[in-house]
Amino acid sequence: YAASYETEHGPAKCIADVRGPGNEYPESTESAANARLIASAPELLEALEDILLGAEAYAKTVTNPEYRAMWDGQLAKARSAIARAEGRD
């Protein structure tokens, strides 16, 4: 199963070519979902980075220690996911 996306500079580019054992294209819902997820990864990363900026600003205003700890944990998860996506982790 192959998935592609439209770029701002022109036609779609294939960025996910999901194949099974033996190099065949499996006709499965899971393969299609995996290809779509991989194809949407650049947009998902950009969205998470944008959300993180706003969430970090908001978290600075949280004064309740319990809620602040929750926010700090969630922000750390987002930062870790971004680092993995960028090859820094």
Short mmCIF file of C-alpha atoms in Angstrom, two decimals:
data_model
loop_
_atom_site.label_atom_id
_atom_site.label_comp_id
_atom_site.label_asym_id
_atom_site.label_seq_id
_atom_site.Cartn_x
_atom_site.Cartn_y
_atom_site.Cartn_z
CA TYR A 1 0.00 0.00 0.00
CA ALA A 2 1.45 3.38 -0.95
CA ALA A 3 0.43 6.73 0.47
CA SER A 4 1.35 10.18 -0.72
CA TYR A 5 0.69 13.78 0.10
CA GLU A 6 0.38 17.02 -1.82
CA THR A 7 3.28 19.42 -1.36
CA GLU A 8 3.22 23.20 -1.42
CA HIS A 9 5.65 23.03 -4.35
CA GLY A 10 3.72 20.76 -6.65
CA PRO A 11 2.39 17.27 -7.15
CA ALA A 12 2.09 14.57 -4.55
CA LYS A 13 5.14 12.66 -3.40
CA CYS A 14 5.09 9.05 -2.27
CA ILE A 15 6.62 8.85 1.18
CA ALA A 16 5.23 5.54 2.38
CA ASP A 17 5.41 2.24 0.55
CA VAL A 18 4.21 -0.41 2.99
CA ARG A 19 4.89 -4.00 1.96
CA GLY A 20 4.57 -7.33 3.68
CA PRO A 21 6.87 -10.35 3.86
CA GLY A 22 8.05 -11.33 0.40
CA ASN A 23 7.87 -7.70 -0.77
CA GLU A 24 4.17 -7.96 -1.71
CA TYR A 25 1.57 -5.28 -1.13
CA PRO A 26 -0.79 -6.69 1.48
CA GLU A 27 -4.40 -5.70 1.04
CA SER A 28 -5.11 -4.94 4.66
CA THR A 29 -6.68 -2.11 6.58
CA GLU A 30 -3.65 -2.05 8.88
CA SER A 31 -1.21 -1.60 5.98
CA ALA A 32 -3.29 1.24 4.57
CA ALA A 33 -3.51 2.89 7.99
CA ASN A 34 0.25 2.57 8.51
CA ALA A 35 0.97 4.13 5.11
CA ARG A 36 -1.40 7.04 5.80
CA LEU A 37 0.16 7.60 9.23
CA ILE A 38 3.67 7.67 7.77
CA ALA A 39 2.55 10.01 4.98
CA SER A 40 0.98 12.43 7.46
CA ALA A 41 3.98 12.41 9.85
CA PRO A 42 5.47 15.74 8.67
CA GLU A 43 2.15 17.54 9.25
CA LEU A 44 1.64 15.79 12.59
CA LEU A 45 5.10 16.85 13.74
CA GLU A 46 4.50 20.46 12.71
CA ALA A 47 1.14 20.48 14.50
CA LEU A 48 2.65 19.03 17.68
CA GLU A 49 5.41 21.65 17.65
CA ASP A 50 2.80 24.42 17.33
CA ILE A 51 0.63 22.96 20.08
CA LEU A 52 3.67 22.56 22.33
CA LEU A 53 4.49 26.27 22.10
CA GLY A 54 1.01 27.23 23.26
CA ALA A 55 0.89 24.55 25.93
CA GLU A 56 4.26 25.63 27.35
CA ALA A 57 3.05 29.22 27.59
CA TYR A 58 -0.16 28.13 29.30
CA ALA A 59 1.64 25.75 31.69
CA LYS A 60 3.66 28.68 33.04
CA THR A 61 0.42 30.17 34.36
CA VAL A 62 -0.64 27.03 36.24
CA THR A 63 -0.14 27.55 39.97
CA ASN A 64 -1.72 24.38 41.38
CA PRO A 65 1.21 21.99 42.02
CA GLU A 66 -0.82 18.90 41.11
CA TYR A 67 -1.97 20.36 37.79
CA ARG A 68 1.50 21.77 37.10
CA ALA A 69 3.00 18.30 37.55
CA MET A 70 0.42 16.90 35.12
CA TRP A 71 1.25 19.60 32.56
CA ASP A 72 4.99 19.07 33.01
CA GLY A 73 4.57 15.35 32.36
CA GLN A 74 2.52 15.90 29.21
CA LEU A 75 4.93 18.53 27.91
CA ALA A 76 7.84 16.15 28.47
CA LYS A 77 6.04 13.47 26.43
CA ALA A 78 5.52 15.93 23.57
CA ARG A 79 9.14 17.07 23.66
CA SER A 80 10.31 13.45 23.67
CA ALA A 81 8.12 12.57 20.68
CA ILE A 82 9.46 15.57 18.75
CA ALA A 83 13.05 14.63 19.60
CA ARG A 84 12.49 11.05 18.37
CA ALA A 85 10.91 12.29 15.15
CA GLU A 86 13.88 14.56 14.54
CA GLY A 87 16.42 11.84 15.34
CA ARG A 88 17.66 13.50 18.52
CA ASP A 89 16.59 10.69 20.85
#
